[in-house]
Short mmCIF file of C-alpha atoms and ligand atoms in Angstrom, two decimals:
data_model
loop_
_atom_site.label_atom_id
_atom_site.label_comp_id
_atom_site.label_asym_id
_atom_site.label_seq_id
_atom_site.Cartn_x
_atom_site.Cartn_y
_atom_site.Cartn_z
CA MET A 1 104.88 95.95 78.26
CA SER A 2 105.32 94.03 81.47
CA ARG A 3 102.31 93.06 83.52
CA LEU A 4 101.33 94.44 86.87
CA MET A 5 102.13 91.65 89.32
CA VAL A 6 99.51 91.28 92.04
CA SER A 7 100.28 88.43 94.44
CA ILE A 8 100.48 87.50 98.09
CA SER A 9 103.81 89.39 98.13
CA GLY A 10 102.02 92.63 97.18
CA VAL A 11 101.81 94.68 94.00
CA ARG A 12 104.76 95.24 91.66
CA GLY A 13 105.02 97.02 88.33
CA GLU A 14 107.29 99.08 86.15
CA ILE A 15 107.60 102.83 86.45
CA GLY A 16 106.38 104.60 83.35
CA SER A 17 103.96 101.81 82.52
CA THR A 18 102.15 99.40 84.82
CA LEU A 19 102.85 101.03 88.19
CA SER A 20 101.02 104.27 87.41
CA PRO A 21 99.80 106.83 89.97
CA GLN A 22 96.24 105.56 89.38
CA THR A 23 97.29 101.98 90.11
CA ILE A 24 99.08 102.99 93.30
CA GLU A 25 96.05 105.00 94.38
CA LYS A 26 93.69 102.10 93.71
CA TYR A 27 95.59 99.64 95.90
CA VAL A 28 96.44 102.07 98.70
CA MET A 29 92.84 103.29 98.91
CA ALA A 30 91.71 99.66 99.05
CA PHE A 31 94.20 98.94 101.85
CA ALA A 32 93.07 102.05 103.79
CA THR A 33 89.42 101.03 103.32
CA TYR A 34 90.29 97.54 104.56
CA LEU A 35 92.03 98.95 107.67
CA LYS A 36 89.14 101.34 108.46
CA GLY A 37 91.48 104.06 109.74
CA GLY A 38 94.17 103.99 112.41
CA LYS A 39 97.93 104.50 112.26
CA VAL A 40 99.84 103.28 109.22
CA VAL A 41 103.63 103.06 109.06
CA VAL A 42 105.07 103.90 105.63
CA GLY A 43 108.67 103.19 104.65
CA ARG A 44 110.43 102.84 101.33
CA ASP A 45 113.61 101.42 99.88
CA SER A 46 115.98 103.78 98.10
CA ARG A 47 114.54 103.54 94.57
CA VAL A 48 114.57 106.72 92.46
CA SER A 49 110.79 106.37 92.03
CA GLY A 50 110.26 106.07 95.79
CA PRO A 51 109.57 109.75 96.62
CA PHE A 52 106.66 110.21 94.19
CA ILE A 53 105.08 106.92 95.25
CA ASN A 54 105.56 107.86 98.89
CA ASP A 55 103.66 111.12 98.28
CA ILE A 56 100.74 109.29 96.65
CA VAL A 57 100.66 106.64 99.38
CA LYS A 58 100.63 109.21 102.18
CA GLY A 59 98.01 111.35 100.41
CA CYS A 60 95.68 108.39 99.91
CA LEU A 61 96.04 107.24 103.51
CA ALA A 62 95.38 110.77 104.86
CA ALA A 63 92.35 111.15 102.57
CA SER A 64 90.82 108.01 104.04
CA GLY A 65 91.48 109.13 107.61
CA CYS A 66 94.59 107.09 108.44
CA GLU A 67 97.31 108.65 110.55
CA VAL A 68 100.58 108.25 108.62
CA ILE A 69 103.97 107.66 110.20
CA ASP A 70 106.61 108.15 107.52
CA ILE A 71 109.82 106.38 108.59
CA GLY A 72 111.79 107.26 105.46
CA ILE A 73 114.27 104.99 103.68
CA VAL A 74 114.29 101.71 105.57
CA SER A 75 114.32 97.97 105.03
CA THR A 76 111.09 95.99 104.70
CA PRO A 77 111.72 94.24 108.05
CA THR A 78 112.16 97.68 109.65
CA VAL A 79 108.63 98.61 108.55
CA GLU A 80 107.38 95.40 110.17
CA LEU A 81 109.13 96.21 113.45
CA GLU A 82 107.88 99.81 113.43
CA ILE A 83 104.26 98.66 113.12
CA GLU A 84 104.70 97.00 116.50
CA HIS A 85 106.67 99.94 117.92
CA HIS A 86 103.95 102.45 116.98
CA LYS A 87 101.10 100.00 117.73
CA ALA A 88 99.88 100.76 114.24
CA ALA A 89 96.95 99.23 112.36
CA GLY A 90 99.21 98.33 109.46
CA GLY A 91 102.09 99.30 107.25
CA ILE A 92 103.18 99.73 103.67
CA ALA A 93 106.70 99.10 102.38
CA ILE A 94 107.29 100.85 99.05
CA THR A 95 109.68 98.46 97.32
CA ALA A 96 110.07 96.01 94.47
CA SER A 97 112.42 93.92 96.62
CA HIS A 98 115.21 92.43 94.44
CA ASN A 99 113.72 93.55 91.09
CA PRO A 100 115.77 95.86 88.85
CA ILE A 101 115.73 99.65 88.99
CA GLN A 102 112.70 100.25 86.72
CA TRP A 103 110.41 98.38 89.10
CA ASN A 104 108.69 99.47 92.27
CA GLY A 105 105.79 98.20 94.32
CA LEU A 106 103.82 98.01 97.53
CA LYS A 107 103.99 95.40 100.28
CA PHE A 108 101.08 95.51 102.74
CA MET A 109 101.27 94.50 106.39
CA GLY A 110 98.72 94.13 109.18
CA SER A 111 98.72 95.21 112.83
CA ASP A 112 100.80 92.16 113.80
CA GLY A 113 103.71 93.46 111.69
CA ARG A 114 103.41 90.59 109.24
CA PHE A 115 102.48 90.56 105.57
CA LEU A 116 98.81 90.17 104.87
CA ASN A 117 98.01 86.47 104.65
CA PRO A 118 96.41 85.15 101.43
CA ASP A 119 92.83 85.70 102.73
CA GLN A 120 93.55 89.24 103.90
CA ALA A 121 95.33 90.11 100.66
CA ALA A 122 92.38 88.73 98.66
CA LYS A 123 90.04 91.06 100.57
CA VAL A 124 92.21 94.10 99.78
CA TYR A 125 92.42 93.16 96.10
CA ALA A 126 88.64 92.65 95.93
CA LEU A 127 88.13 96.12 97.45
CA ALA A 128 90.57 97.53 94.89
CA ASP A 129 88.52 96.05 92.05
CA GLU A 130 85.21 97.24 93.55
CA GLY A 131 86.56 100.77 93.91
CA ALA A 132 84.22 101.75 96.77
CA PHE A 133 86.76 103.52 98.96
CA VAL A 134 86.36 105.28 102.31
CA LEU A 135 86.87 109.04 101.96
CA GLN A 136 86.81 111.28 105.02
CA PRO A 137 85.47 114.87 105.18
CA TRP A 138 87.87 117.77 105.72
CA ASP A 139 87.78 117.60 109.51
CA LYS A 140 88.53 113.85 109.69
CA LEU A 141 91.54 113.64 107.39
CA GLY A 142 94.58 111.75 108.68
CA ARG A 143 97.74 113.60 109.73
CA VAL A 144 101.21 112.79 108.45
CA LYS A 145 104.16 112.59 110.85
CA SER A 146 107.79 111.67 110.32
CA ASP A 147 109.91 109.46 112.53
CA ASP A 148 113.61 109.10 111.74
CA GLY A 149 114.49 106.68 114.55
CA ALA A 150 113.44 103.46 112.85
CA ASN A 151 116.82 102.21 111.60
CA GLN A 152 118.46 102.76 114.98
CA ARG A 153 115.64 100.96 116.82
CA HIS A 154 116.05 98.01 114.47
CA ILE A 155 119.82 97.91 115.10
CA ASP A 156 119.24 98.08 118.86
CA ALA A 157 116.74 95.22 118.65
CA VAL A 158 119.26 93.03 116.81
CA LEU A 159 121.97 93.84 119.38
CA ASN A 160 119.55 92.66 122.07
CA LEU A 161 118.91 89.23 120.54
CA SER A 162 119.53 86.41 123.00
CA TYR A 163 121.63 84.54 120.41
CA VAL A 164 124.11 87.39 119.86
CA ASP A 165 127.01 88.01 122.26
CA VAL A 166 127.82 91.62 121.43
CA GLU A 167 130.77 91.90 123.81
CA ALA A 168 132.46 88.78 122.44
CA LEU A 169 131.90 89.93 118.86
CA ARG A 170 133.35 93.35 119.62
CA LYS A 171 136.46 91.69 121.03
CA ARG A 172 136.82 89.49 117.94
CA ARG A 173 136.70 92.50 115.61
CA PHE A 174 135.80 90.74 112.35
CA LYS A 175 136.82 92.39 109.11
CA VAL A 176 133.69 92.52 106.93
CA VAL A 177 132.92 93.78 103.42
CA VAL A 178 129.29 94.66 102.75
CA ASP A 179 127.56 95.36 99.43
CA THR A 180 124.18 97.05 99.93
CA VAL A 181 123.74 97.66 96.16
CA ASN A 182 122.67 101.31 96.74
CA GLY A 183 119.54 100.05 98.50
CA ALA A 184 118.10 100.76 101.94
CA GLY A 185 120.75 98.47 103.46
CA GLY A 186 123.33 101.27 103.34
CA LEU A 187 121.50 102.94 106.21
CA ILE A 188 121.43 99.93 108.51
CA ILE A 189 123.93 97.15 107.68
CA PRO A 190 127.25 99.08 107.99
CA GLN A 191 125.94 100.74 111.17
CA LEU A 192 124.95 97.37 112.62
CA LEU A 193 128.36 95.89 111.77
CA GLU A 194 130.10 98.81 113.45
CA ALA A 195 127.96 98.34 116.53
CA LEU A 196 129.14 94.70 116.53
CA GLY A 197 132.75 95.90 116.58
CA CYS A 198 133.56 94.95 113.00
CA GLU A 199 136.07 96.63 110.77
CA VAL A 200 133.69 97.54 107.95
CA ILE A 201 134.45 98.05 104.26
CA THR A 202 131.39 99.21 102.34
CA ILE A 203 130.68 99.04 98.63
CA ASN A 204 127.66 100.62 96.91
CA GLU A 205 126.60 101.96 100.31
CA GLU A 206 124.98 105.19 99.15
CA ALA A 207 121.21 104.65 99.37
CA ASN A 208 120.46 106.48 96.14
CA GLY A 209 118.56 103.75 94.29
CA ARG A 210 120.96 103.72 91.35
CA PHE A 211 121.86 100.06 91.73
CA ALA A 212 125.50 99.47 90.82
CA HIS A 213 124.69 95.95 89.59
CA THR A 214 121.69 93.65 89.18
CA PRO A 215 120.32 93.83 92.71
CA GLU A 216 119.31 90.23 93.37
CA PRO A 217 122.07 88.79 95.61
CA LEU A 218 122.76 85.75 93.41
CA PRO A 219 126.38 84.54 93.02
CA GLU A 220 126.66 85.99 89.48
CA ASN A 221 125.88 89.48 90.84
CA LEU A 222 128.45 89.37 93.63
CA THR A 223 131.71 89.65 91.68
CA GLN A 224 132.47 93.11 93.06
CA LEU A 225 131.95 91.85 96.62
CA SER A 226 134.08 88.74 96.00
CA LYS A 227 136.97 90.82 94.72
CA ALA A 228 136.75 93.25 97.64
CA VAL A 229 136.74 90.40 100.19
CA LYS A 230 139.93 88.99 98.66
CA LYS A 231 141.61 92.36 98.29
CA HIS A 232 140.96 93.36 101.90
CA LYS A 233 141.57 89.82 103.24
CA ALA A 234 138.22 90.07 105.01
CA ASP A 235 136.71 87.37 107.23
CA VAL A 236 133.38 87.47 105.40
CA GLY A 237 131.35 89.44 102.86
CA PHE A 238 127.62 90.18 103.01
CA ALA A 239 125.28 91.23 100.21
CA VAL A 240 121.67 92.25 100.73
CA ASP A 241 118.87 93.07 98.29
CA PRO A 242 117.47 96.64 98.04
CA ASP A 243 114.81 96.14 100.75
CA VAL A 244 117.15 94.14 102.98
CA ASP A 245 115.17 90.99 103.66
CA ARG A 246 117.61 88.70 101.84
CA CYS A 247 121.24 88.18 102.77
CA ALA A 248 123.93 86.31 100.83
CA ILE A 249 127.35 85.39 102.21
CA VAL A 250 130.76 85.42 100.54
CA ASP A 251 133.44 83.40 102.35
CA ASN A 252 136.97 84.54 103.26
CA ASN A 253 138.25 83.26 99.89
CA GLY A 254 135.81 85.51 98.05
CA GLN A 255 133.58 82.54 97.18
CA PRO A 256 129.78 83.02 97.37
CA ILE A 257 128.56 80.15 99.56
CA GLY A 258 125.01 80.29 98.14
CA GLU A 259 121.98 81.94 99.68
CA GLU A 260 120.68 78.58 100.93
CA TYR A 261 123.46 78.50 103.50
CA THR A 262 122.47 81.79 105.17
CA LEU A 263 119.48 80.03 106.71
CA ALA A 264 121.40 76.81 107.44
CA ILE A 265 124.05 78.75 109.40
CA ALA A 266 121.37 80.62 111.36
CA ALA A 267 119.54 77.35 112.10
CA GLN A 268 122.67 75.65 113.38
CA LEU A 269 123.42 78.55 115.71
CA VAL A 270 119.86 78.74 117.06
CA PHE A 271 119.51 74.97 117.60
CA SER A 272 122.92 74.81 119.30
CA LYS A 273 121.46 77.05 122.00
CA LYS A 274 117.81 76.08 122.17
CA MET A 275 115.49 73.18 121.28
CA GLY A 276 112.58 74.20 119.07
CA ARG A 277 110.83 73.91 115.75
CA MET A 278 111.76 75.10 112.27
CA VAL A 279 109.73 75.92 109.15
CA VAL A 280 111.12 76.40 105.64
CA ASN A 281 109.42 76.41 102.26
CA MET A 282 109.31 73.38 99.97
CA SER A 283 112.14 74.57 97.72
CA THR A 284 114.60 75.25 100.54
CA SER A 285 117.75 73.14 100.88
CA ARG A 286 117.75 69.94 102.88
CA ALA A 287 120.81 71.28 104.72
CA SER A 288 118.53 72.98 107.27
CA GLU A 289 116.46 69.80 107.61
CA ASP A 290 119.59 67.74 108.34
CA ILE A 291 120.66 70.30 110.94
CA ALA A 292 117.25 70.29 112.65
CA LYS A 293 117.27 66.48 112.74
CA TYR A 294 120.81 66.42 114.13
CA PHE A 295 119.58 68.50 117.06
CA ASN A 296 116.41 66.34 117.36
CA CYS A 297 114.26 69.33 116.48
CA MET A 298 110.98 69.31 114.57
CA PHE A 299 111.21 70.43 110.95
CA VAL A 300 108.21 71.36 108.81
CA ARG A 301 107.90 72.57 105.22
CA SER A 302 105.33 75.13 104.07
CA LYS A 303 104.15 76.41 100.72
CA VAL A 304 106.51 78.79 98.94
CA GLY A 305 106.09 82.48 99.86
CA GLU A 306 107.26 84.35 102.93
CA ILE A 307 103.81 84.73 104.46
CA ASN A 308 103.13 81.00 104.08
CA VAL A 309 106.32 80.24 106.00
CA ALA A 310 105.46 82.85 108.66
CA GLU A 311 101.89 81.55 109.09
CA LYS A 312 103.15 78.01 109.59
CA MET A 313 105.80 79.23 112.04
CA LYS A 314 103.12 80.98 114.07
CA GLU A 315 100.92 77.87 113.97
CA ILE A 316 103.56 75.50 115.33
CA ASP A 317 105.41 78.07 117.47
CA ALA A 318 108.71 77.73 115.58
CA ILE A 319 111.89 79.40 116.86
CA ILE A 320 113.57 79.73 113.45
CA GLY A 321 112.50 79.58 109.84
CA GLY A 322 112.75 81.21 106.48
CA GLU A 323 113.44 80.66 102.84
CA GLY A 324 116.49 79.41 101.01
CA ASN A 325 116.90 82.72 99.18
CA GLY A 326 118.80 84.15 102.15
CA GLY A 327 115.64 85.01 104.09
CA VAL A 328 116.00 84.29 107.80
CA ILE A 329 112.96 84.62 110.08
CA LEU A 330 113.66 84.77 113.82
CA PRO A 331 110.39 85.08 115.78
CA GLU A 332 112.26 86.27 118.86
CA LEU A 333 112.40 89.60 116.99
CA HIS A 334 109.50 89.33 114.53
CA MET A 335 107.84 87.12 111.90
CA GLY A 336 109.51 88.41 108.75
CA ARG A 337 112.65 87.81 106.72
CA ASP A 338 115.31 90.07 108.14
CA ALA A 339 118.82 90.55 106.71
CA PRO A 340 120.18 92.49 109.73
CA VAL A 341 119.21 89.48 111.86
CA ALA A 342 120.90 87.14 109.35
CA VAL A 343 124.11 89.21 109.45
CA ALA A 344 124.29 89.16 113.26
CA LEU A 345 123.54 85.42 113.50
CA THR A 346 126.16 84.62 110.85
CA LEU A 347 128.87 86.57 112.69
CA GLN A 348 127.92 84.87 115.96
CA ALA A 349 128.08 81.47 114.24
CA LEU A 350 131.48 82.32 112.76
CA LEU A 351 132.75 83.44 116.16
CA GLU A 352 131.60 80.22 117.84
CA HIS A 353 132.92 78.02 115.04
CA GLY A 354 136.36 79.52 115.55
CA GLY A 355 137.60 78.82 112.01
CA THR A 356 137.15 80.65 108.73
CA MET A 357 133.88 81.22 106.87
CA ALA A 358 134.96 78.64 104.26
CA GLU A 359 135.57 76.09 107.03
CA LEU A 360 132.23 76.87 108.67
CA LYS A 361 130.46 76.29 105.35
CA ALA A 362 132.39 73.06 104.76
CA SER A 363 131.28 71.79 108.20
CA LEU A 364 127.60 71.93 107.18
CA PRO A 365 125.64 69.30 105.20
CA GLN A 366 126.71 69.70 101.57
CA TYR A 367 124.12 70.04 98.83
CA GLU A 368 123.91 71.75 95.48
CA MET A 369 120.83 72.95 93.66
CA ALA A 370 119.81 73.30 90.05
CA LYS A 371 116.94 75.53 89.01
CA LEU A 372 115.50 75.17 85.51
CA LYS A 373 112.26 76.16 83.87
CA VAL A 374 110.34 74.61 81.05
CA ASN A 375 108.03 76.47 78.71
CA ILE A 376 104.64 74.77 78.63
CA ALA A 377 102.76 77.21 76.42
CA GLY A 378 99.60 75.52 75.19
CA MET A 379 99.48 73.03 78.07
CA ASP A 380 97.50 73.31 81.28
CA PRO A 381 100.12 73.53 84.06
CA ASP A 382 97.80 71.86 86.57
CA LYS A 383 97.33 68.89 84.24
CA VAL A 384 101.10 68.64 83.73
CA LEU A 385 101.70 68.58 87.48
CA LYS A 386 98.87 66.12 88.07
CA ALA A 387 100.30 63.76 85.46
CA MET A 388 103.75 63.97 87.08
CA ALA A 389 102.26 63.29 90.52
CA GLU A 390 100.51 60.18 89.14
CA LYS A 391 103.61 58.96 87.37
CA TYR A 392 105.60 59.15 90.62
CA GLN A 393 102.88 58.06 93.01
CA ASP A 394 105.04 55.18 94.27
CA GLN A 395 107.47 57.80 95.59
CA ASP A 396 104.64 59.33 97.67
CA PRO A 397 105.04 62.88 96.29
CA ASP A 398 104.23 65.89 98.46
CA LEU A 399 101.46 67.90 96.75
CA LEU A 400 101.24 70.84 99.19
CA ASP A 401 102.61 73.25 96.58
CA GLY A 402 103.18 71.76 93.15
CA VAL A 403 104.78 68.30 93.18
CA LYS A 404 107.78 67.47 95.31
CA ILE A 405 109.46 64.09 95.02
CA ASP A 406 111.94 63.08 97.69
CA PHE A 407 114.67 60.50 97.13
CA PRO A 408 117.10 59.30 99.83
CA ASP A 409 119.78 61.93 99.21
CA ARG A 410 118.09 64.28 96.73
CA TRP A 411 114.76 65.79 95.74
CA VAL A 412 113.00 67.54 92.88
CA HIS A 413 110.23 70.15 93.16
CA LEU A 414 107.95 71.08 90.25
CA ARG A 415 105.91 74.27 90.51
CA LYS A 416 103.87 76.28 88.07
CA SER A 417 104.42 80.00 87.71
CA ASN A 418 101.49 82.33 88.38
CA THR A 419 102.70 84.89 85.87
CA GLU A 420 104.24 82.94 82.97
CA PRO A 421 103.42 79.72 81.06
CA ILE A 422 106.30 77.85 82.65
CA VAL A 423 106.90 75.08 85.15
CA ARG A 424 109.87 75.53 87.45
CA VAL A 425 112.02 72.50 88.10
CA ILE A 426 114.15 72.76 91.24
CA ALA A 427 116.42 69.87 92.15
CA GLU A 428 118.89 69.33 94.96
CA ALA A 429 121.55 66.64 95.26
CA PRO A 430 124.96 66.12 96.90
CA THR A 431 126.81 67.52 93.86
CA ALA A 432 126.02 70.22 91.29
CA GLU A 433 126.25 67.70 88.45
CA GLN A 434 123.79 65.32 90.10
CA ALA A 435 121.38 68.18 90.78
CA ARG A 436 121.57 69.30 87.18
CA GLU A 437 121.04 65.76 85.87
CA LEU A 438 118.01 65.30 88.11
CA ALA A 439 116.48 68.63 87.05
CA GLU A 440 117.13 67.91 83.37
CA ARG A 441 115.57 64.47 83.63
CA PHE A 442 112.31 65.95 84.92
CA LEU A 443 112.46 68.81 82.48
CA GLU A 444 112.63 66.31 79.61
CA GLU A 445 109.73 64.31 81.04
CA ILE A 446 107.57 67.44 81.16
CA LYS A 447 108.58 68.43 77.62
CA LYS A 448 107.55 64.99 76.33
CA MET A 449 103.99 65.62 77.53
CA GLY A 450 103.60 68.46 75.02
MG1 MG B 501 113.59 91.72 99.23
#
């Protein structure tokens, strides 16, 4: 049986085993107790298990005196935006993000429309383990309301971004194929593209939660999209994960350009219009760093994890940031990864570049990544990482999150997993072969410690 995953990204488990009604109740009651009442926005992705979890979530919130605003099937970033719209005390997105169909989960957000930071999340999890929950008497129960305007408000907000020239895009009339993998994206991405004047071809657009393929938008899962882009001679293809915070791009030749480049393209567009600061996590491609430096803009790396990136962005007042997994954060709208924002920025970048998507990608700094993992069962991961840091101390490794060693044109990042006895080895270099060689070299060094 799989484990229940409890992390700074929320709670995730499998339906029929670890994500039981009792488990959902425990964490939602803890969150309600932490909030001490107020409005709570609740949205869910399209998963088949979503309705029953939604009922439990709303029931628990009402029982503890929270006023519930149910916004239906929406993206995770839409929940974040709606917290601000409704001036709510917090929000819950019912989603297991890019995980397969048997998973579901809860992502918790505070009144600022951001994920709980590590300290806040720790408080909620401590309350969950204590089990002393606030319960209101019959005359103080929370009410439940529905609001079906959330997706449209999100679209309108994207159309209003200062970086997006809606009129020019409408005139250009891009032909776009979009694969929303039967997730919540089917209710927002095609509609956004139409509002931007695109000729839209949808695949897997029905938001029924029966994912037509493995939902993580990695190149190997985008074959259907690649074929459709070629067949329709489209300008670009977009794929999003079920809760629509990650966006991957397929070029006009049907070639996935890699999720790392979604953020690089957004960064180049933003910096071409405005000076400012950028934050990415430690495993994100150096392409964005090169772009920031080209524009003489400050570039900072944070620990891995969306909230860590967002916290750092807030701290240094960044204008763009995100993660290399196709997660673009644009604070002008809000402090969360947002695929609708990524789609609009990509089309604007393509419009301004004037060439094809393949040419736009080729114009950016070129890097390739290799991601490996090494089983370290029986070894203490912290000792392994410490030994690696000592071995490479002449290279001045960055120890903010694991061990990252930078070389002139490449880097390697070693991180332990919080859920498995493995160390992840992520390497980036100018070519795929060099990246693989670098990752394998470090993998072997770790293995030899066993
Ligand atoms: Mg996601």
